[in-house]
Amino acid sequence: MTPAARQAIAAAAGAAVTHTAPLTGGCIGDVWRVDLADGRRLVAKTAGADGTLDIEGYMLDYLACTQAVPVPDVIHAEPGLLVMEYVETSGQLDAAAQEHAADLLATLHGITADAYGHERDTLIGSLHQPNPWTESWPDFFRDQRLLYMGRLAMENGSLPQDTYARLEKFCEAKLEAYIEQPVRPSLIHGDMWAGNVLVRDGRIAAFIDPAICHADAESELAFASLFNTYGDPFFHRYHEHRPIRPGFFDARRDIYNLYPLLTHTWYFGGQYPAQVDGVLRRYG
């Protein structure tokens, strides 16, 4: 950590920095555990002057204001620096923790809006996530998620042009055969994989690194299953709160997961373009 970053953290926290240690998981910037002279322990993310850490801070504050899910307290947020509470963790996402996650996310998904999108654009990782208010969920998912992220992945060379052409054709001809207008929009965390779920003693201590918007809640459930973050204990408990509509596990889950697969294609390439292509061939 640079001396300038240490000084900025000390000024934001109101106490001298005595020790820092790097942590893993920084998509937007570098992540540090910070010990202060007054005994507090914080987490700091640092980025350049053109960083977007202020948007991450906004999203955490927005979720905190809902009182639906636990998130770290934000102490300071600006483009190049985010300072927040350090959350102690212990244990794994066992059945009890998964059931608690289902309780929390069902409550979050009960927070609604008049349209799909959000009051401002947000991020997924470090990528811009456009959120213009849109009455039609299929239109929003097509234009602001699938085609938008597909274009980004094609333009950076990660997604083959023929796969993007297949995506366009699918969105035009097939998407609305699977994706319908939900009853109401739901506020979602938006990046629900295990690395963003902090557990302590069989309970969810915090959700981190959000990518919030108002969407079909099923898109969150799909993402939560993509990397086996949650299993049967989560889905059974969630269904008790908010019944999952027939057809989700048969097809809609795969189609909703095109968005995180396209996002991972942009970030990592690797096997993800082939996975995108496989879904499009299966349902197109």
XYZ file of C-alpha atoms in Angstrom:
284
model
C 0.000 0.000 0.000
C 1.311 3.445 -0.890
C 2.029 6.070 1.789
C -0.618 8.294 0.207
C -3.237 5.558 0.560
C -2.287 5.003 4.207
C -2.661 8.713 4.883
C -6.040 8.828 3.153
C -7.302 5.849 5.160
C -6.067 7.373 8.413
C -7.832 10.628 7.588
C -11.072 8.826 6.701
C -10.982 6.593 9.792
C -9.738 9.212 12.229
C -6.899 7.016 13.504
C -3.355 6.140 12.448
C -2.738 3.027 10.359
C -0.452 0.593 12.190
C -0.469 -2.402 9.844
C -1.792 -3.452 6.440
C -2.001 -6.861 4.763
C -3.214 -7.696 1.252
C -6.447 -9.645 0.839
C -7.747 -11.534 -2.184
C -10.801 -10.714 -4.261
C -10.256 -7.271 -5.738
C -11.961 -6.930 -9.143
C -12.068 -3.137 -9.023
C -8.840 -2.459 -7.104
C -6.423 -3.835 -4.525
C -7.926 -5.026 -1.227
C -6.264 -4.595 2.158
C -6.881 -5.460 5.773
C -6.047 -2.372 7.792
C -5.278 -2.260 11.527
C -5.656 1.083 13.298
C -3.975 2.525 16.354
C -7.298 2.632 18.210
C -7.713 -1.142 17.857
C -10.193 -1.168 14.998
C -9.729 -3.363 11.950
C -11.038 -2.222 8.565
C -10.982 -3.259 4.924
C -9.740 -0.812 2.315
C -9.923 -1.039 -1.450
C -7.602 1.179 -3.451
C -7.687 2.096 -7.131
C -6.412 4.852 -9.377
C -7.952 8.288 -9.739
C -10.201 6.912 -12.486
C -11.489 4.145 -10.194
C -15.126 3.338 -9.530
C -14.997 2.452 -5.849
C -17.475 5.213 -5.072
C -20.090 3.215 -6.990
C -19.372 0.111 -4.932
C -19.739 2.217 -1.797
C -23.054 3.557 -3.088
C -24.354 0.034 -3.710
C -23.380 -1.153 -0.227
C -25.038 1.887 1.332
C -28.160 1.304 -0.757
C -28.432 -2.275 0.469
C -27.745 -1.198 4.047
C -30.629 1.266 3.885
C -33.047 -1.529 2.964
C -32.215 -3.349 6.230
C -32.961 -6.566 4.316
C -29.459 -8.031 4.112
C -26.250 -7.539 6.119
C -23.438 -5.675 4.374
C -20.233 -4.065 5.681
C -20.624 -0.520 6.981
C -19.093 1.972 4.564
C -16.815 4.478 6.311
C -15.529 6.355 3.268
C -16.063 6.069 -0.484
C -14.474 7.937 -3.373
C -13.383 6.762 -6.847
C -9.917 5.693 -5.707
C -10.610 4.573 -2.124
C -13.274 2.563 -0.308
C -12.964 2.049 3.451
C -15.391 -0.251 5.208
C -15.978 -2.450 8.203
C -13.939 -5.646 8.519
C -16.317 -8.603 8.872
C -15.068 -11.571 10.891
C -15.848 -14.941 9.309
C -15.863 -18.585 10.378
C -17.256 -21.760 8.874
C -18.683 -22.635 5.498
C -21.933 -22.233 3.576
C -23.478 -25.243 5.297
C -27.199 -26.047 5.301
C -27.968 -23.628 8.132
C -26.117 -20.767 6.446
C -27.832 -21.516 3.132
C -31.241 -21.390 4.789
C -30.338 -18.078 6.390
C -29.237 -16.772 2.987
C -32.599 -17.823 1.560
C -34.423 -15.926 4.315
C -32.372 -12.807 3.623
C -32.598 -12.875 -0.167
C -36.327 -13.583 -0.119
C -36.732 -10.431 1.960
C -34.495 -8.446 -0.394
C -36.429 -9.687 -3.412
C -39.622 -8.425 -1.815
C -38.357 -4.852 -2.272
C -39.847 -3.657 -5.521
C -39.963 -0.727 -7.931
C -42.196 0.555 -10.703
C -39.888 -0.675 -13.482
C -36.750 -2.693 -14.183
C -33.344 -1.070 -13.825
C -32.230 1.292 -11.102
C -31.968 4.953 -10.176
C -28.398 4.976 -11.515
C -26.016 2.740 -13.414
C -24.002 0.330 -11.288
C -21.170 -2.183 -11.717
C -20.672 -5.910 -11.929
C -17.094 -6.327 -10.766
C -15.372 -3.452 -12.529
C -17.689 -3.464 -15.558
C -20.259 -0.754 -16.117
C -23.807 -2.075 -15.727
C -26.460 0.109 -17.432
C -29.794 0.393 -15.638
C -32.212 2.655 -17.559
C -35.713 2.311 -16.159
C -37.566 -0.066 -18.484
C -41.164 -1.290 -18.183
C -40.544 -4.567 -20.002
C -38.311 -7.076 -18.247
C -37.600 -9.090 -21.429
C -36.551 -5.846 -23.156
C -34.312 -4.867 -20.247
C -32.685 -8.291 -19.986
C -32.140 -8.444 -23.737
C -30.773 -4.939 -24.300
C -29.061 -4.001 -21.021
C -27.706 -7.395 -20.049
C -27.305 -9.964 -22.827
C -26.621 -7.817 -25.893
C -24.731 -5.180 -23.907
C -22.372 -7.657 -22.254
C -22.110 -9.732 -25.409
C -20.905 -6.683 -27.332
C -18.312 -5.893 -24.673
C -17.013 -9.460 -24.740
C -16.893 -9.492 -28.541
C -15.141 -6.120 -28.705
C -12.381 -7.212 -26.326
C -11.817 -10.355 -28.386
C -13.124 -12.844 -25.820
C -16.400 -13.788 -27.541
C -16.232 -15.063 -31.136
C -18.223 -13.014 -33.628
C -20.279 -16.011 -34.704
C -21.296 -16.627 -31.086
C -22.358 -13.001 -30.760
C -24.376 -13.350 -33.979
C -26.036 -16.431 -32.472
C -26.779 -14.406 -29.329
C -28.411 -11.660 -31.403
C -30.533 -14.200 -33.254
C -31.562 -15.874 -29.998
C -32.540 -12.542 -28.431
C -34.598 -11.595 -31.470
C -36.359 -14.884 -32.114
C -36.359 -17.029 -28.961
C -35.789 -15.072 -25.751
C -39.408 -14.154 -25.084
C -40.455 -17.776 -25.504
C -38.639 -18.425 -22.221
C -38.453 -15.119 -20.351
C -41.779 -13.587 -19.366
C -42.785 -10.420 -17.550
C -42.672 -11.105 -13.774
C -45.424 -9.863 -11.486
C -43.132 -7.203 -9.991
C -39.466 -6.168 -10.187
C -37.257 -7.305 -7.316
C -34.177 -5.662 -5.865
C -31.287 -8.096 -6.327
C -27.723 -8.258 -5.034
C -26.664 -9.158 -8.554
C -23.357 -11.008 -8.048
C -24.374 -13.925 -5.890
C -21.485 -16.359 -5.834
C -19.739 -17.901 -2.836
C -16.863 -15.412 -2.804
C -19.332 -12.629 -2.078
C -20.991 -14.412 0.850
C -19.343 -14.086 4.280
C -20.372 -16.674 6.870
C -19.950 -16.650 10.642
C -21.146 -19.465 12.917
C -23.725 -20.860 10.520
C -25.219 -17.475 9.657
C -24.659 -14.969 6.880
C -22.408 -12.265 8.306
C -22.449 -10.093 5.171
C -22.928 -9.988 1.438
C -20.199 -8.045 -0.384
C -19.374 -6.798 -3.905
C -22.957 -6.169 -5.053
C -24.160 -5.419 -8.577
C -27.597 -4.131 -7.689
C -30.602 -3.428 -9.868
C -34.321 -4.204 -9.969
C -34.796 -7.383 -11.982
C -36.577 -10.712 -12.091
C -35.604 -12.379 -8.806
C -35.050 -15.603 -10.743
C -31.956 -14.086 -12.325
C -30.422 -13.986 -8.829
C -31.421 -17.579 -8.133
C -29.841 -18.652 -11.408
C -26.544 -16.927 -10.636
C -26.588 -18.477 -7.155
C -26.624 -21.939 -8.735
C -24.083 -21.300 -11.509
C -21.004 -22.050 -9.392
C -22.849 -24.233 -6.870
C -22.958 -21.427 -4.329
C -26.244 -22.717 -2.924
C -27.868 -26.137 -3.072
C -31.095 -27.793 -2.000
C -31.232 -26.268 1.518
C -31.250 -22.785 -0.009
C -33.775 -23.470 -2.751
C -36.195 -25.379 -0.529
C -36.184 -22.588 2.053
C -36.473 -19.842 -0.568
C -39.434 -21.638 -2.168
C -41.228 -21.528 1.192
C -40.977 -17.729 1.142
C -41.351 -17.061 -2.586
C -42.520 -20.010 -4.688
C -40.243 -20.629 -7.667
C -42.295 -20.784 -10.858
C -42.380 -24.022 -12.877
C -39.807 -24.159 -15.648
C -37.033 -22.333 -13.813
C -34.772 -25.347 -13.337
C -35.644 -26.747 -16.782
C -34.683 -23.758 -18.931
C -34.880 -20.267 -17.456
C -31.965 -20.854 -15.106
C -29.672 -21.583 -18.062
C -30.896 -18.569 -20.013
C -30.511 -16.192 -17.070
C -26.995 -17.490 -16.558
C -26.023 -16.273 -20.013
C -25.396 -12.898 -18.372
C -22.816 -14.033 -15.788
C -21.296 -16.356 -18.393
C -20.885 -13.411 -20.767
C -19.421 -11.372 -17.913
C -16.931 -14.138 -17.146
C -16.166 -14.384 -20.853
C -15.132 -10.715 -20.799
C -12.993 -11.193 -17.688
C -11.440 -14.597 -18.203
C -12.145 -16.059 -21.633
C -11.179 -19.702 -21.135
C -14.093 -22.130 -21.155
C -16.778 -19.461 -20.816
C -17.290 -18.574 -24.517
C -17.960 -22.248 -25.244
C -20.456 -22.377 -22.379
C -22.279 -19.352 -23.796
C -22.342 -20.990 -27.212
C -23.635 -24.231 -25.726
C -26.604 -22.528 -24.064
C -27.466 -20.656 -27.255
C -27.351 -23.841 -29.328
C -29.447 -25.737 -26.799
C -32.255 -23.182 -26.601
C -31.932 -21.388 -29.932
